[in-house]
Amino acid sequence: MDTNGSSESPAELERAMKGRLTKKGTSKTPAKPKESLLKQKSPAEFFAENKNIAGFDNPGKSLYTTVRELVENSLDSAEAISELPSVEVVIEEISRNKFNTMIGLIDRERVDEALYDDFESSKNREKRLLKEARLQEIQTKNAALGKKVKEVSSLKGLKGRGEASFYRVTCKDNGRGMPHDDIPNMFGRVLSGTKYGLKQTRGKFGLGAKMALIWSKMSTGLPIEISSSMRSQNYISFCRLDIDIHRNIPHIHLHEKRDNKEKWHGAEIQVIIEGNWTTYRSKILHYMRQMAVITPYAQFLFKFVSEAADKNVTIRFSRRTDVLPPVPLETKHHPSAVDLLLIKRLIAETSKQNLLQFLQHEFVNISKSYAERLIGEMGPDFSPKMFLKSLTSQQLVRIHQLFRQAKFDDPSGDCLSPAGEYNLRLGIIKELHPDLVATYAGSAQVFEGHPFIVEAGISLGGKDVKHGLNIFRFANRIPLLFEQGADVVTRTALKRINWNSYKINQTQDKIGVFVSIVSTKIPFKGTGKEYIGDDISEISSAVKSALKQCCCQLKSKIMKKLQARERQERKRNLTKYIPDASRAIYEVLKEMASGRQTKRQRCEGEEDDILHKVAVEEITEATFREKLAQHVEQVDREMALEYATQSGVSEEPREALYIQALEDAKNFIDFHGPVCVFRLST
């Protein structure tokens, strides 16, 4: 008998237990472990899904960003070998029919018209025609009343989303070129490149043409074509490839060596993408123009080729100097700018064995004696000969905390490569042709352990310049065209400069404001990295100071111009009163001469001689008019000469003269000044 008082047998109890387990959903076989929900994405896949981060928000901006990335790569490539850049950009429009032929797709006629987005029903067509007729009637009435009549454009239906525009973008340069074996990875593997390291670079993400290839893969599915040759190579590397986005590896279609009969060096990149030239035409042309301003030592040829000949565009931006900025140098990290993760990475990569050598050789502005002082301050657990690999996590945190609290000398700006005041001034004059221009280059300053240099220029007048403030922003010598309102340059120019105090009318004058900032780390804001924030006081004050220096230069020139204008006005007034003054003087002297004869008044010396000449009409009114005019001219010349001597300029019409260097003058010394470079051949 069971102790619990149950009358069920053991077999019945076992069957009942199994039944209860089955009701609860427990299977007879052992449960399989659940698959992990974690998934991974390759870098290429991440940027493909978040293409707006890299500036590929829509087809129009994607076309603009593709051109920008290719041009900046070409400039970097040429400057790396101290070659004067020569860049050719061609955008060729490809119709949908031509694109379909390229990919082997046969066009089909529409069967169900109502299926398409641009379908217009008979009712909608009737409404559109009625609206057009109404507008035409209004225009006819306005014309009868003599009012200005605008041409009525026919109202079109919605454009279909499938009617994409395709463009072949080609960029050719005379730069360094690329090693044959490295080309696939340089274009087909995201986050791999030659620009990584602590130095001033034009790139924002390190993507370059890789993102253009990803966009091409997404929009057209066509590969990119690269031709490249390095100096002294007798072959041209040709590669046709696309990218495996999920694996982040290149997919090579063709990779071969071809004859280089012309001894050309550089790179030519060709990619076919979806784009929109109509909406981003002005942005692309503004970008090319601003790039010509900041790089007057480069030559650009831009072409847009369309099936409609009247839409073709060809613009050449000529080279106006052969003075290249210095090549940016890679530098070491400043102790105040490193974080804990970076310290660990530097320890893993360094070839130094002990702590003293590590501090002395892996950071800037830490001498041997200062490194010893830092180690002594870290505590008794640290010693100069301490083995780096033996440092614990707590000791690394102590090093990081001391770096944040200790005092270090600021890094120098020797590693930076600004455009130069001479190049900036020449670029402004070359592209805008202003009436007045002033430039200023500041000294190197520091924010968060990173050096930066601000260069500024302000122009007045010029061609294709609107009234008011026209702001041109550059970061590491590349133009910034988007999100201008939040930028530190825009806010400083609008809110922190009192233009009236410098004799400049902010709304009426044509003012060009140019600010270029170079640094090992540009503090961009936003995901697109299109503007520099206004929250860094060091950069904000440096921009304000540079603009004020330019304003002071312009004020001096404007004051001298105003004085010259006043002198001209005074001369004009004097000339206007010469006839009346001559007549009055002559009549007085004539009366005196007649009185002397009747009353026999005697005048001695020169006065008597003048009265006698008046009496015999040897001196007439015309004589006084001539003498007064000569005196006004003489005074004006003397004052103009004094003005020209003080200002150092001539008021005569001037024409810019650019002298090219002699080909056989190989050895020379450059003497740089703020407005010119004097080259002495040896």
XYZ file of C-alpha atoms in Angstrom:
682
model
C 0.000 0.000 0.000
C 1.369 3.421 -0.941
C 2.360 5.735 1.885
C 0.435 8.585 0.266
C -2.729 6.526 0.215
C -2.845 6.187 -3.577
C -4.220 3.006 -5.097
C -2.470 3.547 -8.555
C 0.179 1.092 -9.668
C 3.711 2.280 -10.632
C 2.988 1.707 -14.363
C -0.139 3.842 -14.169
C 1.763 6.569 -12.341
C 4.447 6.562 -15.070
C 1.825 6.837 -17.843
C 0.078 9.680 -16.002
C 3.379 11.564 -15.553
C 4.188 11.260 -19.276
C 0.736 12.554 -20.111
C 1.195 15.621 -17.924
C 4.632 16.335 -19.490
C 3.161 16.002 -22.960
C 0.402 18.485 -22.111
C 3.048 21.020 -21.019
C 4.679 20.806 -24.461
C 7.810 18.866 -23.526
C 8.961 16.614 -26.353
C 10.377 13.210 -25.911
C 13.662 14.086 -27.772
C 16.275 16.402 -26.189
C 15.748 20.115 -27.018
C 18.112 21.626 -29.636
C 20.071 24.738 -28.622
C 18.621 27.953 -30.075
C 20.492 29.611 -32.907
C 22.254 32.883 -32.013
C 20.365 36.049 -32.943
C 23.595 37.993 -33.422
C 24.401 39.023 -36.979
C 27.421 40.722 -38.453
C 27.804 43.286 -41.209
C 30.842 44.031 -43.269
C 32.039 47.666 -43.524
C 30.905 47.746 -47.162
C 27.443 46.520 -46.188
C 27.184 49.132 -43.418
C 28.011 52.042 -45.743
C 25.739 50.643 -48.441
C 22.813 50.736 -46.006
C 23.839 54.125 -44.563
C 25.073 55.787 -47.735
C 23.869 59.220 -46.596
C 26.721 59.267 -44.070
C 29.222 59.386 -46.928
C 27.257 62.003 -48.900
C 25.207 59.709 -51.152
C 21.782 60.879 -49.967
C 20.104 60.934 -53.388
C 21.098 60.532 -57.059
C 21.953 64.228 -57.457
C 24.194 64.457 -54.426
C 25.698 61.079 -55.261
C 26.879 62.510 -58.594
C 28.351 65.530 -56.812
C 30.079 63.421 -54.147
C 31.521 61.071 -56.779
C 33.107 64.006 -58.631
C 34.413 65.466 -55.379
C 36.008 62.241 -54.173
C 37.717 61.568 -57.514
C 39.065 65.131 -57.823
C 40.440 65.158 -54.274
C 42.133 61.788 -54.787
C 43.747 63.146 -57.953
C 45.078 66.240 -56.165
C 46.502 64.156 -53.311
C 48.160 61.803 -55.783
C 49.875 64.603 -57.716
C 50.947 66.579 -54.643
C 52.463 63.449 -53.077
C 55.160 63.428 -55.791
C 55.449 67.265 -55.952
C 53.843 67.312 -59.395
C 51.736 70.302 -60.462
C 48.242 68.731 -60.674
C 46.451 68.490 -64.003
C 42.968 67.010 -63.564
C 40.400 66.283 -66.265
C 36.803 65.499 -65.286
C 34.213 64.340 -67.819
C 30.547 63.624 -67.030
C 28.802 61.909 -69.933
C 25.032 61.620 -69.881
C 23.693 58.169 -70.802
C 20.089 57.772 -71.859
C 18.032 54.864 -70.594
C 17.973 53.235 -74.026
C 21.744 53.455 -74.305
C 22.148 52.119 -70.780
C 19.889 49.166 -71.521
C 21.931 48.426 -74.628
C 25.130 48.488 -72.572
C 23.850 45.885 -70.149
C 22.129 43.812 -72.847
C 18.569 44.599 -71.781
C 15.890 44.678 -74.506
C 13.372 47.511 -74.216
C 9.745 46.431 -73.991
C 6.722 48.461 -74.921
C 4.226 49.159 -72.180
C 1.244 46.862 -72.104
C -0.670 48.171 -69.080
C -0.226 51.972 -69.077
C -2.196 52.429 -65.857
C 0.417 50.386 -64.027
C 3.046 53.134 -64.355
C 3.596 56.057 -62.046
C 3.543 58.662 -64.849
C 0.188 57.465 -66.218
C -2.303 60.298 -66.727
C -5.959 59.383 -66.798
C -8.373 61.128 -69.139
C -9.932 62.992 -66.207
C -6.555 64.297 -64.991
C -5.608 65.228 -68.554
C -8.832 67.211 -68.915
C -8.094 69.092 -65.674
C -4.551 69.878 -66.805
C -5.661 71.209 -70.193
C -8.356 73.323 -68.531
C -5.789 74.821 -66.155
C -3.422 75.590 -69.020
C -6.220 77.309 -70.929
C -7.071 79.431 -67.861
C -3.444 80.506 -67.464
C -3.247 81.348 -71.154
C -6.354 83.506 -70.850
C -4.872 85.426 -67.904
C -1.656 86.008 -69.828
C -3.605 87.343 -72.813
C -5.435 89.848 -70.581
C -2.168 90.982 -69.012
C -0.641 91.478 -72.445
C -3.623 93.591 -73.504
C -3.176 95.774 -70.391
C 0.523 96.229 -71.126
C 1.695 94.164 -68.195
C 4.751 91.963 -68.298
C 3.901 88.545 -69.682
C 5.650 85.371 -68.661
C 5.842 82.420 -70.966
C 3.428 79.688 -69.933
C 5.101 76.319 -69.659
C 2.940 73.310 -70.213
C 2.058 71.472 -67.050
C 3.519 68.019 -67.153
C 2.389 64.922 -65.419
C 4.400 63.226 -62.697
C 7.756 61.887 -63.761
C 8.030 58.193 -63.227
C 10.333 57.044 -60.464
C 11.788 54.489 -62.835
C 13.006 57.146 -65.313
C 16.517 57.305 -63.898
C 19.391 59.270 -65.425
C 22.744 57.584 -65.780
C 26.175 59.179 -66.108
C 29.645 57.976 -66.928
C 32.081 59.885 -64.686
C 35.721 59.861 -65.768
C 38.587 61.478 -63.846
C 42.139 61.508 -65.176
C 45.219 62.947 -63.464
C 49.014 63.080 -63.660
C 49.656 61.857 -60.133
C 51.625 59.082 -58.525
C 49.574 56.178 -59.807
C 49.014 52.904 -57.937
C 51.023 49.682 -57.646
C 49.642 46.996 -59.942
C 48.929 44.419 -57.226
C 47.327 46.909 -54.799
C 44.634 48.249 -57.143
C 41.925 45.637 -56.318
C 42.150 46.190 -52.571
C 42.448 49.985 -52.911
C 39.073 50.102 -54.673
C 37.281 46.931 -53.618
C 37.866 46.796 -49.864
C 36.218 49.424 -47.667
C 38.286 51.016 -44.872
C 41.609 50.150 -46.458
C 43.846 52.873 -47.864
C 47.069 54.843 -47.715
C 45.799 57.959 -45.902
C 45.342 56.523 -42.424
C 47.567 57.993 -39.726
C 47.795 61.249 -37.791
C 48.270 63.844 -40.527
C 46.376 66.454 -42.489
C 44.288 64.751 -45.190
C 41.574 65.858 -47.597
C 39.420 62.775 -47.015
C 36.538 62.697 -44.541
C 35.924 58.958 -44.100
C 38.758 57.272 -45.973
C 36.293 55.881 -48.512
C 37.261 57.802 -51.649
C 36.214 56.052 -54.848
C 35.100 52.954 -52.902
C 31.779 54.587 -52.047
C 31.306 55.542 -55.703
C 31.830 51.873 -56.552
C 29.262 50.835 -53.927
C 26.763 53.359 -55.341
C 27.478 52.081 -58.851
C 26.851 48.537 -57.639
C 23.546 49.612 -56.071
C 22.244 51.812 -58.902
C 23.582 50.298 -62.137
C 25.337 47.051 -61.212
C 28.243 47.952 -63.516
C 31.916 47.615 -62.480
C 34.482 50.389 -62.164
C 37.431 50.679 -64.555
C 40.873 51.833 -63.421
C 43.932 52.626 -65.522
C 47.101 53.498 -63.650
C 50.811 53.872 -64.211
C 53.616 54.975 -61.927
C 56.702 56.950 -62.854
C 59.289 55.049 -64.916
C 56.833 52.183 -65.556
C 56.688 50.871 -69.107
C 53.182 49.462 -68.641
C 49.708 50.644 -67.673
C 47.765 48.641 -65.117
C 44.158 48.121 -66.194
C 41.603 46.722 -63.788
C 37.861 46.199 -64.100
C 36.216 45.200 -60.824
C 33.263 45.530 -58.533
C 32.841 44.805 -54.846
C 31.309 41.934 -52.916
C 29.409 44.071 -50.436
C 28.590 41.273 -47.983
C 32.181 39.989 -47.769
C 33.921 43.377 -48.310
C 36.314 41.966 -50.903
C 36.956 42.959 -54.543
C 35.445 40.954 -57.376
C 37.928 41.200 -60.248
C 36.628 40.987 -63.818
C 39.903 41.837 -65.564
C 43.365 42.754 -64.282
C 46.156 43.095 -66.815
C 49.193 45.097 -67.909
C 49.132 47.135 -71.109
C 51.823 48.989 -73.048
C 52.641 52.523 -71.921
C 53.984 53.994 -75.131
C 53.363 57.622 -74.101
C 55.234 57.233 -70.760
C 52.142 58.542 -68.976
C 51.894 58.384 -65.194
C 48.814 58.913 -63.082
C 45.384 57.349 -62.829
C 42.171 57.334 -64.854
C 39.006 56.147 -63.128
C 35.704 55.548 -64.901
C 32.441 54.672 -63.186
C 28.797 54.608 -64.350
C 26.258 55.688 -61.745
C 22.717 56.943 -61.399
C 22.592 60.700 -60.872
C 20.800 63.973 -61.453
C 22.790 66.648 -63.291
C 19.870 69.099 -63.511
C 19.446 69.647 -59.763
C 23.136 69.499 -58.804
C 24.675 71.249 -61.812
C 25.275 74.474 -59.885
C 26.781 72.645 -56.893
C 29.263 70.747 -59.063
C 30.327 73.897 -60.929
C 30.620 75.863 -57.662
C 32.761 73.088 -56.251
C 35.116 73.182 -59.240
C 35.361 76.970 -59.060
C 36.108 76.988 -55.335
C 38.666 74.228 -55.800
C 40.345 76.435 -58.410
C 40.445 79.250 -55.821
C 42.164 77.201 -53.113
C 44.495 75.375 -55.553
C 45.641 77.966 -58.145
C 48.672 75.760 -58.833
C 46.374 73.090 -60.359
C 44.843 72.961 -63.812
C 41.285 71.659 -64.165
C 39.351 70.764 -67.286
C 35.672 70.037 -66.694
C 33.325 68.703 -69.380
C 29.678 67.731 -69.374
C 28.653 65.816 -72.493
C 24.995 65.358 -73.376
C 23.111 63.946 -76.337
C 21.652 67.453 -76.751
C 24.545 69.622 -77.957
C 23.115 72.803 -76.407
C 23.480 71.271 -72.928
C 27.212 70.600 -73.262
C 29.504 72.405 -70.831
C 33.277 72.884 -71.077
C 35.166 74.939 -68.473
C 38.910 75.245 -68.094
C 40.422 76.526 -64.857
C 43.962 77.519 -65.790
C 47.018 77.218 -63.598
C 48.268 80.581 -62.342
C 51.277 79.623 -60.236
C 53.773 76.792 -59.892
C 54.257 77.188 -56.130
C 53.052 74.008 -54.411
C 52.223 73.910 -50.688
C 54.459 71.622 -48.637
C 53.426 67.974 -48.383
C 51.625 67.268 -45.058
C 53.783 65.246 -42.694
C 52.610 62.419 -40.465
C 53.144 63.337 -36.836
C 53.003 61.660 -33.446
C 50.162 61.953 -30.991
C 50.063 64.708 -28.402
C 49.689 63.280 -24.866
C 46.624 65.424 -24.091
C 44.793 64.131 -27.209
C 45.001 60.363 -26.601
C 42.449 58.088 -24.990
C 42.834 54.776 -23.179
C 42.153 52.678 -26.282
C 44.771 54.572 -28.297
C 47.387 54.088 -25.568
C 46.773 50.329 -25.664
C 47.068 50.288 -29.472
C 50.313 52.279 -29.408
C 51.778 49.866 -26.872
C 50.794 46.912 -29.049
C 52.340 48.473 -32.185
C 55.484 50.099 -30.788
C 58.948 48.631 -31.197
C 60.138 50.132 -27.895
C 60.632 47.818 -24.954
C 60.444 49.917 -21.794
C 58.208 52.720 -20.532
C 60.815 55.497 -20.805
C 61.497 54.838 -24.469
C 57.776 54.532 -25.178
C 56.940 57.939 -23.689
C 59.938 59.585 -25.317
C 59.494 58.278 -28.881
C 55.739 57.683 -29.364
C 54.506 61.145 -28.331
C 55.395 64.714 -29.248
C 56.833 67.205 -26.769
C 58.013 64.606 -24.218
C 61.773 64.795 -23.716
C 63.786 62.247 -21.781
C 63.931 64.375 -18.651
C 60.209 65.142 -18.796
C 59.401 61.447 -19.332
C 61.381 60.607 -16.188
C 59.417 63.223 -14.245
C 56.137 61.764 -15.516
C 57.171 58.226 -14.507
C 58.154 59.468 -11.060
C 54.721 61.087 -10.697
C 52.926 57.849 -11.673
C 53.863 56.172 -8.395
C 56.177 53.541 -6.927
C 54.750 50.798 -9.168
C 56.345 52.446 -12.234
C 59.986 52.632 -13.282
C 61.782 53.921 -16.444
C 63.005 50.403 -17.336
C 59.580 48.876 -16.793
C 58.653 46.355 -19.501
C 55.720 47.682 -21.531
C 53.951 44.348 -21.915
C 53.820 43.960 -18.118
C 51.591 47.014 -17.615
C 48.257 46.150 -16.013
C 44.909 47.705 -16.856
C 45.032 49.800 -13.694
C 48.481 51.122 -14.590
C 47.286 52.057 -18.100
C 44.427 54.016 -16.557
C 46.934 55.825 -14.335
C 49.021 56.799 -17.377
C 45.907 58.071 -19.151
C 44.792 60.110 -16.141
C 48.222 61.715 -15.824
C 48.236 62.606 -19.519
C 44.920 64.410 -19.018
C 46.141 66.338 -15.965
C 49.790 67.094 -16.727
C 51.028 70.194 -18.556
C 52.595 69.722 -21.998
C 53.921 72.132 -24.596
C 51.580 72.742 -27.516
C 52.358 70.846 -30.736
C 53.877 72.864 -33.563
C 52.226 73.392 -36.922
C 55.189 72.056 -38.907
C 53.208 68.966 -39.900
C 50.445 71.064 -41.508
C 50.207 72.176 -45.124
C 48.104 75.351 -45.497
C 47.354 76.766 -48.937
C 49.542 79.772 -48.220
C 48.618 83.439 -48.237
C 50.163 83.888 -51.686
C 48.144 81.049 -53.228
C 44.927 82.140 -51.522
C 45.284 85.722 -52.765
C 46.172 84.579 -56.268
C 43.233 82.156 -56.369
C 40.767 84.877 -55.320
C 42.110 87.323 -57.917
C 42.162 84.661 -60.630
C 38.561 83.504 -60.221
C 36.678 86.572 -58.894
C 38.629 89.575 -60.320
C 37.767 91.752 -57.297
C 38.379 95.499 -56.917
C 40.065 95.041 -53.534
C 41.392 91.963 -51.754
C 43.081 91.361 -48.398
C 44.502 88.101 -47.040
C 45.904 86.953 -43.725
C 47.551 83.734 -42.516
C 47.500 83.091 -38.785
C 50.084 81.201 -36.775
C 49.542 77.624 -35.609
C 47.165 77.204 -32.663
C 45.912 74.167 -30.749
C 42.583 72.627 -29.745
C 42.393 69.365 -27.789
C 46.045 68.621 -28.573
C 45.638 69.043 -32.358
C 47.367 71.922 -34.200
C 45.411 74.034 -36.670
C 46.033 77.052 -38.903
C 43.420 79.554 -40.098
C 43.883 81.504 -43.325
C 41.404 84.164 -44.393
C 40.731 86.463 -47.308
C 38.138 89.159 -47.976
C 37.399 90.602 -51.401
C 35.246 93.530 -52.493
C 33.612 93.619 -55.912
C 34.338 91.179 -58.695
C 32.473 89.226 -61.347
C 29.710 86.710 -60.615
C 29.547 87.893 -56.993
C 26.203 88.697 -55.389
C 25.560 91.734 -53.204
C 26.066 91.041 -49.513
C 28.171 88.328 -47.904
C 29.383 85.503 -50.153
C 31.019 82.931 -47.875
C 33.537 80.367 -49.133
C 34.596 77.711 -46.596
C 37.501 75.298 -46.867
C 38.630 72.495 -44.545
C 42.005 70.878 -45.245
C 41.942 72.632 -48.630
C 38.587 71.214 -49.814
C 35.417 73.308 -50.340
C 32.450 72.890 -48.000
C 29.190 73.623 -49.838
C 26.445 72.260 -47.602
C 24.982 73.212 -44.188
C 26.555 76.652 -44.316
C 24.268 78.281 -41.752
C 25.604 76.329 -38.768
C 29.290 76.713 -39.689
C 31.683 78.682 -37.495
C 32.773 80.830 -40.458
C 29.208 81.838 -41.364
C 28.232 82.666 -37.791
C 31.409 84.657 -37.200
C 31.000 86.672 -40.413
C 27.317 87.396 -39.744
C 27.294 88.019 -35.997
C 30.791 88.856 -34.749
C 32.144 91.276 -37.357
C 30.931 94.890 -37.371
C 31.377 95.563 -41.083
C 30.255 99.199 -40.881
C 33.192 100.074 -38.636
C 35.501 99.054 -41.483
C 33.670 101.228 -44.056
C 32.055 98.120 -45.630
C 28.317 97.933 -46.326
C 27.228 94.410 -45.428
C 24.121 94.459 -47.634
C 25.102 96.653 -50.600
C 28.762 95.763 -51.236
C 29.853 92.577 -53.009
C 31.792 90.910 -50.196
C 33.653 87.623 -50.598
C 34.669 85.947 -47.334
C 37.196 83.125 -47.669
C 38.311 81.043 -44.676
C 40.544 77.967 -44.903
C 41.194 75.781 -41.843
C 43.793 73.006 -41.880
C 44.437 70.576 -39.038
C 45.347 66.989 -38.242
C 41.768 66.671 -36.993
C 38.979 68.824 -38.404
C 36.126 68.957 -35.837
C 33.287 68.335 -38.296
C 29.717 68.229 -37.051
C 26.885 66.055 -38.293
C 26.991 62.685 -39.981
C 27.853 64.160 -43.385
C 30.833 66.164 -42.094
C 29.780 69.219 -44.069
C 30.431 71.992 -41.526
C 32.643 72.913 -38.574
C 30.824 73.577 -35.326
C 30.767 76.907 -33.527
C 31.356 75.375 -30.098
C 35.178 75.263 -30.143
C 36.333 78.598 -28.743
C 39.908 78.280 -30.044
C 38.793 77.935 -33.669
C 36.031 80.524 -33.331
C 38.396 83.175 -31.934
C 41.061 82.364 -34.556
C 38.528 82.801 -37.395
C 37.319 86.092 -35.928
C 40.871 87.396 -35.509
C 41.846 86.459 -39.080
C 38.769 88.163 -40.560
C 39.413 91.305 -38.500
C 42.985 91.458 -39.788
C 41.669 91.374 -43.351
C 39.074 94.030 -42.536
C 41.759 96.347 -41.130
C 43.760 96.020 -44.354
C 40.673 96.792 -46.434
C 39.714 99.748 -44.241
C 43.090 101.351 -44.891
C 42.681 100.892 -48.648
C 39.078 102.099 -48.593
C 40.041 105.244 -46.629
C 42.731 106.074 -49.159
C 40.263 105.572 -51.978
C 37.791 107.867 -50.236
C 40.485 110.500 -49.814
C 41.368 110.198 -53.503
C 37.672 110.541 -54.353
C 37.446 113.675 -52.185
C 40.427 115.166 -53.984
C 38.795 114.448 -57.320
C 35.577 116.066 -56.110
C 37.528 119.105 -54.895
C 39.267 119.369 -58.266
C 35.926 119.101 -60.037
C 34.469 121.905 -57.913
C 37.480 124.149 -58.435
C 37.366 123.559 -62.173
C 33.675 124.409 -62.213
C 34.305 127.869 -60.661
C 37.347 128.758 -62.810
C 35.327 130.753 -65.441
C 33.513 132.858 -62.787
C 36.687 133.449 -60.786
C 38.651 134.400 -63.907
C 35.980 136.856 -65.014
C 35.764 138.495 -61.567
C 39.553 138.864 -61.189
C 39.913 140.272 -64.698
C 37.152 142.839 -64.176
C 38.690 144.030 -60.892
C 42.127 144.385 -62.449
C 40.677 146.111 -65.518
C 38.915 148.629 -63.301
C 42.116 149.205 -61.329
C 44.042 149.706 -64.568
C 41.563 152.297 -65.865
C 41.552 154.107 -62.492
C 45.309 154.279 -62.515
C 45.235 156.115 -65.858
C 42.527 158.642 -64.913
C 43.572 159.366 -61.322
C 47.237 158.850 -62.065
C 47.610 156.354 -59.196
C 51.058 154.930 -59.045
C 51.816 151.229 -58.398
C 55.315 149.987 -58.022
C 57.072 146.858 -59.259
C 55.176 143.749 -60.315
C 51.709 145.173 -59.598
C 52.287 148.048 -61.998
C 53.508 145.610 -64.649
C 50.364 143.453 -64.307
C 48.017 146.446 -64.509
C 49.852 147.710 -67.570
C 49.472 144.339 -69.317
C 45.767 144.323 -68.442
C 45.363 147.793 -69.844
C 46.976 146.913 -73.178
C 45.055 143.579 -73.167
C 48.208 141.505 -73.023
C 46.536 139.743 -70.077
C 42.921 138.796 -70.737
C 40.227 136.780 -69.028
C 41.321 133.702 -71.012
C 44.825 134.094 -69.543
C 43.473 133.879 -65.979
C 41.305 130.910 -66.923
C 44.301 129.073 -68.354
C 46.574 129.850 -65.391
C 43.984 128.748 -62.812
C 43.375 125.474 -64.677
C 47.122 124.786 -64.753
C 47.382 125.456 -61.022
C 44.505 123.046 -60.215
C 46.135 120.342 -62.340
C 49.491 120.846 -60.635
C 48.002 120.603 -57.135
C 46.074 117.476 -58.143
C 49.216 115.796 -59.501
C 51.153 116.570 -56.329
C 48.409 115.131 -54.107
C 47.996 112.058 -56.348
C 51.752 111.441 -56.201
C 51.667 111.682 -52.418
C 48.732 109.220 -52.287
C 50.467 106.731 -54.604
C 53.654 106.940 -52.539
C 51.790 106.244 -49.293
C 49.568 103.456 -50.609
C 52.139 101.807 -52.870
C 49.637 101.395 -55.699
C 49.020 103.090 -59.008
C 45.602 104.343 -60.041
C 46.314 103.508 -63.671
C 44.517 100.480 -65.205
C 46.294 97.280 -64.264
C 46.372 93.828 -65.779
C 47.493 90.687 -63.954
C 50.750 89.314 -65.348
C 51.767 85.698 -64.705
C 55.348 84.693 -65.508
C 56.031 81.023 -66.095
C 59.284 79.458 -64.901
C 61.999 78.666 -67.455
C 62.168 74.980 -68.312
C 65.943 74.741 -68.072
C 66.197 76.637 -64.779
C 66.450 73.575 -62.544
C 68.105 75.120 -59.488
C 66.356 78.013 -57.790
C 65.593 79.519 -54.397
C 62.110 80.813 -53.467
C 61.656 83.867 -51.241
C 58.042 83.863 -50.044
C 56.133 87.041 -49.263
C 52.479 87.696 -48.415
C 51.602 88.822 -51.947
C 54.355 87.403 -54.146
C 57.088 84.798 -54.480
C 60.465 85.938 -55.762
C 62.359 83.108 -57.494
C 66.133 83.380 -57.820
C 67.745 81.030 -60.343
C 71.204 79.732 -59.462
